[in-house]
Structure formats: C-alpha cells, structure tokens
Amino acid sequence: MKTLLAHTKEINEQLARYGVKFGIYKDGTFNERLFPFDPVPRQIPEKDYEVLEKGLVQRVTALNKFIYDIYHDKKIVRDGVVPEEFVYRSPGYLAQCEGITPSKEVYSHISGIDLVEGKDNEWYILEDNLRIPSGASYPLIARTICRRCSPETFQRYHVRDNRNYGALLKRTMDYVNTGGINVIFTPGRYNAAYFEHSYLAEQAGAVLAESNDLFVENQTLYYRTSRDPVRVGAVYRRV
C-alpha cells in the first residue's frame, strides 16, 4: 500500500496524460477537470463482496421484472404492493412504453447501485440508477495505471481483477443485439462523459457515434460510413 502512495504523483500525471477528465457546466460555460484520484483504495473484504454481488444481482433482476410488470400485467399495482399513483405520477413513467418489450426483456442493462456501509458494518442501498449511469471508466483506467506504476501492490495483495469490464460490456450488448453493430452513443466532445464514451467504445470494440452519424430508415437504425450504411443492433446510451 505504501508503494501505491509513493506513486501518487506519477499516477496523477498519467491520468492527465491520458485525458481522464470529466466536464461540468458552470454559469453556461463548459469546464473540464481532471478526474480526482485517491491513492488509498476503499477495501472490501472478499466475503463481504461475495454477499454484495449476490444481493445486487438479485436486486437488478427484480428491478427488471418490476419494470416489465409495470408496462405489461401491472400485477404489483393490482395486488396493492405499489400504490397506483406512485407509478403513473412518476416522471420516469413513460406511457409510450406501454406493452413494449425490449430485446430479451431487459430494461436496465447497466445499473449503478449506490451503496454505503453503516456504523453497524451493514451495507445499505442509497439509490438505484438504471439509466446507463456514467462513471465506470474512471476506476477502470485508474486501476490500469495503478497496476502499471505499482505492480508490487497487486502482486502482494489479492485484488479482484476488473480488466474484463470491456468484455462484459460487449457480451451484454451482444446479448440484446437485434442484428447489426454495437454503438456507444455520445452527444459529442463537450459532453461531461465524453472520456467515458470513447474509453468504453475502445474497450468493448464498439463504434463511437454522435447523432449525425446515425439515421433511421424503415424503422431500422443505421450508422453512416464512407460507403454503405451499416445496420445498428444495439446502442449504449445514457437516458
């Protein structure tokens, strides 16, 4: 751990060199800032992580089934488990989605579940973010640079490897792909999450596309190329 602390300056310099930034708008002006890096990692014991992993998988599965039910049978409303007004008055409810079933019945493909550990050493959920939340790229690139700057830290301690995230993202997109290429959608260079979009596209082997790169014809989405348009089968887009 001490060696990781000793390399803090070098790690921050490499993060800057790689352009690991996030953007914010303040007073109508776009500003970029370097990703803040803390060399002291938040350690979670393996036994705790295994419990969290199982619980989070169960929770996200249940949330997907909940959304499916809301837009189809509405059993959870009819049975009085969730009050009707909680659903139909929610700004997240879209009447246009009634009866629509996405590919493989998956509504939330990438979920961000905010966790906090209480004083009682129990884990609690603060929020479920199911709208393709941003942020995954920052710990991924930070871990890569930490491993490069302080390999002895990872040789000495049993740190769970996260280098397969790109492969997992590709597998997720392939699973729901309806026939075509995978696309990571970005609003453009001045979007707050542009670094993440470009990084994930590279890691997952997907095409990074802006709105002008895409068009719909006969209810099918296409990606413009210098030659013929290419059909798009899955889009990673923050809602």
XYZ file of N, CA and C in Angstrom:
717
model
N 0.825 -1.202 0.000
C 0.000 0.000 0.000
C 0.865 1.261 0.000
N 1.997 1.200 0.741
C 2.882 2.362 0.806
C 3.460 2.692 -0.564
N 3.732 1.644 -1.357
C 4.285 1.898 -2.691
C 3.264 2.604 -3.573
N 1.999 2.286 -3.373
C 0.945 2.953 -4.139
C 0.890 4.433 -3.776
N 1.017 4.725 -2.497
C 1.035 6.117 -2.046
C 2.246 6.854 -2.614
N 3.366 6.152 -2.697
C 4.592 6.774 -3.195
C 4.482 7.147 -4.670
N 3.586 6.485 -5.386
C 3.434 6.736 -6.825
C 2.264 7.669 -7.136
N 1.720 8.328 -6.126
C 0.537 9.172 -6.330
C 0.762 10.236 -7.398
N 1.885 10.930 -7.321
C 2.167 11.988 -8.287
C 2.267 11.422 -9.698
N 2.959 10.309 -9.842
C 3.118 9.684 -11.157
C 1.773 9.231 -11.718
N 0.928 8.681 -10.851
C -0.395 8.211 -11.288
C -1.240 9.383 -11.775
N -1.218 10.480 -11.023
C -1.980 11.663 -11.429
C -1.467 12.241 -12.742
N -0.154 12.212 -12.933
C 0.423 12.710 -14.184
C -0.034 11.861 -15.369
N -0.097 10.545 -15.167
C -0.533 9.672 -16.257
C -2.025 9.829 -16.533
N -2.813 10.048 -15.485
C -4.237 10.301 -15.690
C -4.434 11.558 -16.537
N -3.624 12.577 -16.265
C -3.699 13.810 -17.048
C -3.248 13.568 -18.483
N -2.207 12.760 -18.653
C -1.677 12.474 -19.988
C -2.700 11.722 -20.836
N -3.456 10.849 -20.191
C -4.475 10.083 -20.909
C -5.765 10.885 -21.103
N -5.812 12.075 -20.541
C -7.001 12.905 -20.706
C -8.194 12.402 -19.931
N -7.933 11.850 -18.743
C -9.019 11.323 -17.913
C -9.692 12.506 -17.225
N -10.711 13.026 -17.878
C -11.365 14.241 -17.402
C -12.876 14.056 -17.375
N -13.524 14.925 -16.637
C -14.978 14.997 -16.685
C -15.349 16.465 -16.842
N -16.454 16.709 -17.498
C -16.846 18.087 -17.787
C -18.034 18.530 -16.962
N -18.050 19.796 -16.623
C -19.186 20.385 -15.914
C -19.503 21.743 -16.530
N -20.767 22.093 -16.483
C -21.193 23.409 -16.942
C -21.412 24.303 -15.729
N -20.799 25.474 -15.756
C -20.965 26.436 -14.681
C -21.173 27.811 -15.287
N -22.296 28.417 -14.943
C -22.649 29.733 -15.488
C -22.668 29.713 -17.015
N -23.144 28.590 -17.574
C -23.268 28.484 -19.021
C -21.974 28.200 -19.754
N -20.884 27.970 -19.007
C -19.586 27.705 -19.624
C -19.146 26.279 -19.323
N -18.651 25.598 -20.353
C -18.187 24.221 -20.184
C -16.758 24.222 -19.659
N -16.539 23.482 -18.577
C -15.206 23.383 -17.984
C -14.834 21.914 -17.808
N -13.589 21.602 -18.130
C -13.086 20.251 -17.934
C -12.171 20.211 -16.721
N -12.284 19.129 -15.968
C -11.428 18.946 -14.804
C -10.840 17.549 -14.828
N -9.636 17.444 -14.294
C -9.023 16.132 -14.190
C -9.774 15.297 -13.165
N -9.840 14.017 -13.424
C -10.506 13.104 -12.505
C -9.746 13.073 -11.186
N -10.420 13.360 -10.062
C -9.725 13.336 -8.761
C -9.393 11.909 -8.357
N -8.137 11.676 -8.038
C -7.679 10.325 -7.726
C -7.231 10.230 -6.277
N -7.762 9.244 -5.571
C -7.359 8.972 -4.193
C -6.522 7.698 -4.198
N -5.241 7.777 -3.826
C -4.382 6.593 -3.886
C -4.733 5.524 -2.859
N -5.496 5.893 -1.831
C -5.879 4.914 -0.815
C -7.195 4.264 -1.235
N -7.172 2.999 -1.625
C -8.394 2.355 -2.119
C -9.375 2.036 -1.000
N -10.635 1.957 -1.366
C -11.680 1.523 -0.432
C -11.675 0.005 -0.450
N -11.252 -0.594 0.639
C -11.099 -2.043 0.678
C -12.386 -2.721 1.158
N -12.800 -3.727 0.405
C -13.967 -4.530 0.768
C -13.510 -5.982 0.872
N -13.622 -6.590 2.043
C -13.210 -7.997 2.195
C -13.960 -8.898 1.212
N -13.296 -9.955 0.783
C -13.878 -10.831 -0.236
C -15.211 -11.422 0.204
N -15.322 -11.811 1.470
C -16.577 -12.406 1.938
C -17.720 -11.392 1.871
N -17.423 -10.118 2.150
C -18.448 -9.074 2.028
C -18.808 -8.846 0.565
N -17.780 -8.859 -0.276
C -18.012 -8.621 -1.706
C -18.900 -9.711 -2.303
N -18.663 -10.952 -1.908
C -19.455 -12.057 -2.448
C -20.925 -11.921 -2.067
N -21.183 -11.486 -0.834
C -22.568 -11.271 -0.399
C -23.193 -10.118 -1.179
N -22.428 -9.027 -1.330
C -22.922 -7.873 -2.080
C -23.223 -8.245 -3.530
N -22.333 -9.005 -4.138
C -22.510 -9.388 -5.541
C -23.803 -10.174 -5.731
N -24.034 -11.155 -4.873
C -25.252 -11.961 -4.980
C -26.497 -11.099 -4.762
N -26.428 -10.228 -3.769
C -27.575 -9.374 -3.474
C -27.880 -8.392 -4.587
N -26.828 -7.831 -5.196
C -27.028 -6.853 -6.265
C -27.563 -7.515 -7.534
N -27.078 -8.713 -7.833
C -27.614 -9.452 -8.979
C -29.102 -9.717 -8.768
N -29.449 -10.137 -7.573
C -30.855 -10.401 -7.248
C -31.687 -9.126 -7.369
N -31.139 -8.015 -6.889
C -31.882 -6.753 -6.897
C -32.121 -6.249 -8.319
N -31.076 -6.267 -9.143
C -31.220 -5.776 -10.517
C -32.171 -6.670 -11.309
N -32.123 -7.972 -11.058
C -33.062 -8.891 -11.709
C -34.497 -8.548 -11.314
N -34.706 -8.285 -10.025
C -36.043 -7.934 -9.539
C -36.514 -6.602 -10.122
N -35.603 -5.635 -10.239
C -35.972 -4.334 -10.796
C -36.383 -4.456 -12.263
N -35.687 -5.294 -13.011
C -36.072 -5.516 -14.405
C -37.456 -6.154 -14.500
N -37.730 -7.102 -13.622
C -39.048 -7.746 -13.617
C -40.132 -6.755 -13.187
N -39.778 -5.854 -12.273
C -40.717 -4.823 -11.832
C -41.099 -3.908 -12.998
N -40.099 -3.465 -13.761
C -40.375 -2.571 -14.894
C -41.216 -3.289 -15.948
N -40.891 -4.555 -16.193
C -41.684 -5.321 -17.163
C -43.143 -5.386 -16.712
N -43.347 -5.645 -15.433
C -44.708 -5.760 -14.905
C -45.461 -4.436 -15.011
N -44.767 -3.326 -14.758
C -45.414 -2.008 -14.817
C -45.943 -1.721 -16.217
N -45.197 -2.128 -17.233
C -45.600 -1.835 -18.607
C -46.411 -2.960 -19.255
N -46.713 -4.005 -18.471
C -47.496 -5.110 -19.027
C -48.653 -5.491 -18.097
N -48.465 -6.461 -17.235
C -49.581 -7.006 -16.454
C -50.004 -6.142 -15.271
N -49.068 -5.370 -14.722
C -49.350 -4.479 -13.585
C -49.867 -5.235 -12.357
N -49.363 -6.433 -12.156
C -49.788 -7.234 -11.006
C -49.402 -6.559 -9.698
N -48.243 -5.904 -9.690
C -47.761 -5.289 -8.456
C -48.652 -4.124 -8.028
N -49.330 -3.505 -9.009
C -50.281 -2.428 -8.705
C -51.615 -3.020 -8.281
N -52.089 -4.003 -9.035
C -53.383 -4.628 -8.729
C -53.384 -5.296 -7.361
N -52.232 -5.844 -6.971
C -52.142 -6.524 -5.677
C -51.909 -5.559 -4.522
N -51.790 -4.277 -4.842
C -51.642 -3.268 -3.798
C -50.256 -3.173 -3.190
N -49.271 -3.785 -3.832
C -47.902 -3.720 -3.310
C -47.323 -2.323 -3.519
N -47.562 -1.761 -4.708
C -47.127 -0.402 -5.033
C -48.364 0.422 -5.380
N -48.590 1.552 -4.697
C -49.761 2.381 -4.996
C -49.747 2.871 -6.445
N -50.904 2.904 -7.052
C -51.029 3.291 -8.456
C -50.457 4.672 -8.727
N -50.697 5.620 -7.807
C -50.226 6.985 -8.037
C -48.704 7.079 -8.016
N -48.040 6.161 -7.318
C -46.584 6.164 -7.302
C -46.016 5.869 -8.688
N -46.754 5.092 -9.453
C -46.295 4.713 -10.790
C -46.637 5.786 -11.810
N -47.916 6.107 -11.923
C -48.373 6.945 -13.027
C -48.075 8.429 -12.833
N -47.750 8.837 -11.619
C -47.356 10.227 -11.389
C -45.836 10.401 -11.398
N -45.147 9.305 -11.530
C -43.683 9.371 -11.546
C -43.192 9.963 -12.867
N -42.223 10.894 -12.819
C -41.678 11.453 -14.070
C -40.942 10.405 -14.901
N -40.589 9.282 -14.273
C -39.893 8.231 -15.005
C -40.816 7.306 -15.774
N -42.113 7.406 -15.508
C -43.069 6.547 -16.212
C -43.349 7.110 -17.600
N -43.253 6.259 -18.615
C -43.498 6.674 -19.998
C -44.665 5.873 -20.563
N -45.781 6.552 -20.762
C -46.966 5.876 -21.291
C -46.702 5.291 -22.675
N -45.767 5.905 -23.415
C -45.454 5.419 -24.766
C -44.852 4.013 -24.750
N -44.346 3.594 -23.592
C -43.702 2.280 -23.495
C -44.668 1.169 -23.098
N -45.938 1.516 -22.911
C -46.922 0.503 -22.534
C -46.963 -0.620 -23.572
N -46.796 -1.843 -23.095
C -46.887 -3.008 -23.965
C -45.645 -3.297 -24.780
N -44.639 -2.437 -24.678
C -43.408 -2.649 -25.452
C -42.455 -3.543 -24.654
N -41.916 -4.540 -25.316
C -40.961 -5.450 -24.683
C -39.613 -5.322 -25.387
N -38.590 -4.846 -24.683
C -37.268 -4.733 -25.313
C -36.640 -6.104 -25.531
N -35.566 -6.126 -26.281
C -34.873 -7.372 -26.584
C -34.509 -8.124 -25.306
N -34.846 -9.399 -25.265
C -34.574 -10.301 -24.142
C -35.252 -9.847 -22.841
N -36.224 -8.942 -22.951
C -36.962 -8.425 -21.787
C -36.047 -7.727 -20.782
N -34.958 -7.161 -21.274
C -34.024 -6.447 -20.400
C -34.272 -4.948 -20.533
N -34.619 -4.306 -19.428
C -34.858 -2.866 -19.423
C -33.629 -2.106 -18.929
N -33.005 -2.619 -17.902
C -31.809 -1.978 -17.346
C -30.611 -2.876 -17.616
N -29.812 -2.488 -18.588
C -28.666 -3.305 -18.985
C -27.436 -3.006 -18.133
N -27.254 -1.737 -17.800
C -26.141 -1.304 -16.957
C -26.753 -0.546 -15.783
N -26.544 -1.034 -14.588
C -27.167 -0.422 -13.412
C -26.100 0.092 -12.453
N -26.369 1.246 -11.875
C -25.472 1.808 -10.868
C -26.191 1.829 -9.530
N -25.782 0.965 -8.631
C -26.429 0.871 -7.325
C -25.513 1.525 -6.291
N -25.964 2.638 -5.727
C -25.155 3.366 -4.745
C -25.246 2.687 -3.383
N -24.084 2.353 -2.838
C -24.010 1.646 -1.561
C -23.291 2.476 -0.509
N -23.634 2.229 0.737
C -22.921 2.848 1.849
C -22.855 1.829 2.985
N -21.727 1.807 3.671
C -21.581 0.912 4.816
C -21.856 1.692 6.093
N -22.790 1.201 6.881
C -23.166 1.887 8.106
C -22.222 1.595 9.262
N -22.433 2.297 10.357
C -21.615 2.087 11.548
C -21.792 0.682 12.115
N -22.905 0.051 11.745
C -23.162 -1.308 12.216
C -22.522 -2.359 11.314
N -21.683 -1.890 10.363
C -20.974 -2.769 9.422
C -21.912 -3.473 8.438
N -23.123 -2.969 8.327
C -24.066 -3.481 7.339
C -24.075 -2.551 6.133
N -24.368 -3.123 4.955
C -24.406 -2.339 3.733
C -25.842 -1.927 3.417
N -25.990 -0.672 2.979
C -27.308 -0.137 2.661
C -27.292 0.468 1.257
N -28.441 0.424 0.608
C -28.571 0.993 -0.736
C -29.170 2.389 -0.638
N -28.482 3.348 -1.237
C -28.959 4.727 -1.242
C -29.847 5.006 -2.447
N -29.473 4.428 -3.583
C -30.187 4.763 -4.818
C -29.948 3.685 -5.867
N -30.974 3.453 -6.678
C -30.845 2.581 -7.845
C -30.847 3.461 -9.089
N -29.740 3.485 -9.812
C -29.662 4.255 -11.050
C -29.662 3.272 -12.212
N -30.763 3.242 -12.943
C -30.930 2.255 -14.006
C -30.836 2.871 -15.393
N -30.347 4.104 -15.496
C -30.365 4.825 -16.778
C -28.995 4.823 -17.465
N -28.328 3.688 -17.462
C -26.972 3.592 -18.012
C -26.093 4.675 -17.368
N -25.841 4.570 -16.074
C -25.082 5.616 -15.375
C -23.632 5.674 -15.840
N -23.072 6.871 -15.790
C -21.670 7.040 -16.172
C -20.780 6.869 -14.946
N -19.503 6.639 -15.187
C -18.552 6.552 -14.091
C -17.682 5.317 -14.088
N -18.063 4.278 -14.825
C -17.306 3.023 -14.784
C -15.885 3.178 -15.316
N -15.703 4.053 -16.292
C -14.392 4.158 -16.943
C -13.315 4.699 -16.010
N -13.695 5.537 -15.056
C -12.694 6.185 -14.210
C -11.958 5.204 -13.294
N -12.661 4.361 -12.542
C -11.908 3.371 -11.753
C -11.178 2.353 -12.617
N -11.697 2.096 -13.824
C -11.034 1.137 -14.709
C -9.673 1.657 -15.161
N -9.642 2.894 -15.656
C -8.376 3.451 -16.135
C -7.440 3.736 -14.962
N -8.008 4.141 -13.814
C -7.176 4.394 -12.635
C -6.512 3.107 -12.160
N -7.266 2.006 -12.173
C -6.697 0.720 -11.757
C -5.596 0.281 -12.718
N -5.809 0.502 -14.009
C -4.798 0.134 -15.006
C -3.494 0.884 -14.757
N -3.607 2.181 -14.483
C -2.413 2.997 -14.250
C -1.759 2.630 -12.921
N -2.567 2.355 -11.904
C -2.015 1.933 -10.611
C -1.234 0.633 -10.759
N -1.783 -0.283 -11.537
C -1.115 -1.567 -11.751
C 0.217 -1.372 -12.471
N 0.242 -0.401 -13.375
C 1.453 -0.132 -14.140
C 2.513 0.552 -13.270
N 2.070 1.479 -12.416
C 3.011 2.242 -11.596
C 3.480 1.473 -10.363
N 2.614 0.622 -9.837
C 2.953 -0.105 -8.614
C 2.544 -1.570 -8.739
N 3.191 -2.323 -9.626
C 2.810 -3.732 -9.826
C 2.987 -4.576 -8.573
N 3.936 -4.178 -7.707
C 4.179 -4.963 -6.498
C 2.967 -4.974 -5.567
N 2.173 -3.887 -5.602
C 0.967 -3.843 -4.775
C 0.000 -4.949 -5.170
N -0.141 -5.165 -6.470
C -1.091 -6.162 -6.961
C -0.517 -7.575 -6.906
N 0.804 -7.666 -6.826
C 1.433 -8.974 -6.662
C 1.341 -9.445 -5.212
N 1.380 -8.493 -4.297
C 1.400 -8.829 -2.874
C 0.005 -9.075 -2.321
N -0.977 -8.301 -2.810
C -2.329 -8.404 -2.267
C -3.271 -9.049 -3.281
N -4.261 -9.742 -2.753
C -5.249 -10.390 -3.617
C -6.327 -9.360 -3.972
N -6.125 -8.692 -5.108
C -7.065 -7.668 -5.562
C -7.894 -8.238 -6.708
N -9.195 -8.165 -6.571
C -10.058 -8.710 -7.625
C -9.840 -7.939 -8.926
N -9.655 -8.662 -9.998
C -9.331 -8.066 -11.296
C -10.588 -7.498 -11.954
N -10.477 -6.287 -12.485
C -11.624 -5.677 -13.170
C -11.332 -5.409 -14.648
N -10.278 -6.038 -15.164
C -9.883 -5.753 -16.542
C -10.793 -6.396 -17.585
N -11.766 -7.172 -17.146
C -12.675 -7.806 -18.105
C -13.956 -7.001 -18.308
N -13.996 -5.766 -17.803
C -15.227 -4.975 -17.913
C -15.617 -4.749 -19.373
N -14.637 -4.434 -20.211
C -14.940 -4.217 -21.623
C -15.559 -5.447 -22.268
N -15.018 -6.625 -21.923
C -15.559 -7.875 -22.462
C -16.974 -8.123 -21.944
N -17.215 -7.786 -20.672
C -18.554 -7.955 -20.102
C -19.554 -7.014 -20.770
N -19.120 -5.784 -21.037
C -19.996 -4.831 -21.713
C -20.324 -5.317 -23.124
N -19.323 -5.817 -23.817
C -19.558 -6.351 -25.164
C -20.531 -7.528 -25.116
N -20.346 -8.401 -24.131
C -21.230 -9.558 -24.006
C -22.667 -9.122 -23.725
N -22.819 -8.087 -22.909
C -24.153 -7.568 -22.600
C -24.815 -6.999 -23.847
N -24.053 -6.223 -24.622
C -24.609 -5.636 -25.838
C -24.899 -6.703 -26.889
N -24.013 -7.687 -26.989
C -24.243 -8.781 -27.940
C -25.505 -9.565 -27.581
N -25.760 -9.703 -26.288
C -26.901 -10.497 -25.822
C -28.231 -9.899 -26.281
N -28.312 -8.562 -26.285
C -29.573 -7.909 -26.667
C -29.531 -7.379 -28.099
N -28.424 -7.609 -28.795
C -28.267 -7.103 -30.155
C -29.321 -7.708 -31.079
N -29.974 -6.850 -31.856
C -31.048 -7.303 -32.743
C -30.573 -7.530 -34.177
N -29.254 -7.483 -34.373
C -28.710 -7.709 -35.712
C -28.039 -6.469 -36.252
N -26.731 -6.369 -36.080
C -26.000 -5.188 -36.528
C -24.817 -4.915 -35.617
N -24.224 -3.746 -35.768
C -23.057 -3.391 -34.966
C -23.482 -2.839 -33.605
N -22.552 -2.862 -32.664
C -22.764 -2.232 -31.366
C -22.254 -0.794 -31.424
N -23.038 0.121 -30.877
C -22.694 1.542 -30.913
C -22.709 2.123 -29.503
N -21.676 2.884 -29.175
C -21.665 3.705 -27.964
C -22.035 5.114 -28.405
N -23.172 5.601 -27.943
C -23.632 6.924 -28.366
C -23.056 8.002 -27.461
N -22.573 9.079 -28.070
C -22.074 10.223 -27.314
C -22.643 11.510 -27.897
N -23.051 12.453 -27.060
C -23.510 13.745 -27.571
C -22.384 14.567 -28.190
N -21.121 14.155 -27.925
C -20.014 14.876 -28.540
C -18.909 15.233 -27.568
N -17.921 15.901 -28.114
C -16.690 16.234 -27.385
C -16.948 17.015 -26.104
N -17.974 17.849 -26.086
C -18.205 18.709 -24.932
C -19.212 18.131 -23.946
N -19.510 16.871 -24.086
C -20.361 16.216 -23.098
C -19.529 15.844 -21.875
N -20.155 15.899 -20.701
C -19.434 15.634 -19.455
C -18.819 14.239 -19.418
N -19.445 13.290 -20.111
C -18.980 11.901 -20.049
C -18.267 11.468 -21.329
N -17.736 12.418 -22.092
C -17.126 12.051 -23.378
C -15.946 11.097 -23.204
N -15.118 11.343 -22.192
C -13.994 10.426 -21.980
C -14.502 9.006 -21.779
N -15.536 8.883 -20.964
C -16.078 7.548 -20.697
C -16.604 6.891 -21.970
N -17.339 7.647 -22.772
C -17.894 7.083 -24.004
C -16.790 6.554 -24.921
N -15.759 7.352 -25.118
C -14.677 6.946 -26.019
C -13.893 5.772 -25.437
N -13.700 5.781 -24.125
C -12.948 4.701 -23.473
C -13.713 3.381 -23.564
N -15.008 3.413 -23.268
C -15.802 2.188 -23.303
C -15.954 1.652 -24.722
N -16.055 2.558 -25.695
C -16.146 2.109 -27.088
C -14.891 1.335 -27.472
N -13.745 1.852 -27.052
C -12.482 1.171 -27.352
C -12.409 -0.175 -26.641
N -12.780 -0.199 -25.363
C -12.673 -1.422 -24.572
C -13.644 -2.508 -25.037
N -14.830 -2.091 -25.482
C -15.858 -3.064 -25.873
C -15.847 -3.365 -27.367
N -14.954 -2.711 -28.107
C -14.901 -2.943 -29.547
C -16.139 -2.447 -30.266
N -16.739 -1.370 -29.730
C -17.949 -0.808 -30.326
C -17.608 0.461 -31.103
N -18.554 0.930 -31.892
C -18.378 2.155 -32.672
C -18.832 3.344 -31.834
N -18.002 4.374 -31.740
C -18.370 5.608 -31.054
C -19.093 6.501 -32.055
N -20.336 6.857 -31.760
C -21.138 7.592 -32.735
C -21.847 8.776 -32.098
N -21.949 9.855 -32.876
C -22.740 11.016 -32.486
C -24.050 10.992 -33.264
N -24.933 11.918 -32.939
C -26.264 11.898 -33.547
C -26.212 12.013 -35.070
N -25.271 12.815 -35.600
C -25.178 12.984 -37.053
C -24.699 11.721 -37.769
N -24.143 10.794 -36.998
C -23.653 9.549 -37.596
C -24.763 8.519 -37.777
N -25.924 8.784 -37.186
C -26.998 7.799 -37.163
C -28.243 8.317 -37.873
N -28.996 7.406 -38.448
C -30.285 7.777 -39.037
C -31.196 6.554 -39.042
N -32.495 6.813 -39.122
C -33.493 5.743 -39.120
C -34.160 5.671 -40.482
N -34.276 4.464 -40.983
C -34.956 4.237 -42.259
C -35.753 2.941 -42.150
N -37.041 3.029 -42.457
C -37.926 1.862 -42.352
C -37.847 1.226 -40.962
N -37.876 2.091 -39.951
C -37.867 1.670 -38.546
C -36.606 0.889 -38.168
N -35.535 1.136 -38.884
C -34.253 0.488 -38.599
C -33.180 1.556 -38.443
N -32.344 1.408 -37.425
C -31.281 2.373 -37.164
C -30.022 1.994 -37.933
N -29.411 3.010 -38.575
C -28.199 2.785 -39.354
C -27.095 3.745 -38.923
N -25.860 3.292 -39.159
C -24.670 4.112 -38.912
C -24.068 4.502 -40.256
N -23.831 5.802 -40.434
C -23.275 6.283 -41.698
C -21.785 5.952 -41.782
N -21.367 5.488 -42.944
C -19.949 5.255 -43.206
C -19.599 5.932 -44.526
N -18.324 5.876 -44.898
C -17.901 6.468 -46.171
C -18.438 5.668 -47.352
N -18.919 4.456 -47.069
C -19.506 3.625 -48.115
C -20.993 3.440 -47.828
N -21.416 2.198 -47.705
C -22.830 1.935 -47.450
C -23.139 2.044 -45.958
N -24.362 2.449 -45.617
C -24.756 2.495 -44.202
C -24.709 1.096 -43.587
N -24.453 1.056 -42.286
C -24.366 -0.214 -41.567
C -25.476 -0.260 -40.526
N -26.166 -1.368 -40.482
C -27.257 -1.521 -39.519
C -26.712 -1.566 -38.092
N -27.450 -0.940 -37.175
C -27.082 -0.925 -35.758
C -27.979 -1.900 -35.007
N -27.358 -2.758 -34.200
C -28.129 -3.760 -33.470
C -28.299 -3.465 -31.996
N -27.410 -2.638 -31.430
C -27.509 -2.287 -30.010
C -26.838 -0.938 -29.791
N -27.452 -0.115 -28.951
C -26.916 1.217 -28.657
C -26.750 1.380 -27.150
N -25.549 1.774 -26.749
C -25.276 2.137 -25.357
C -25.498 3.639 -25.264
N -26.534 4.023 -24.543
C -26.881 5.446 -24.470
C -27.411 5.768 -23.089
N -26.854 6.788 -22.489
C -27.365 7.210 -21.193
C -28.692 7.929 -21.388
N -29.708 7.481 -20.671
C -31.049 8.046 -20.813
C -31.184 9.282 -19.932
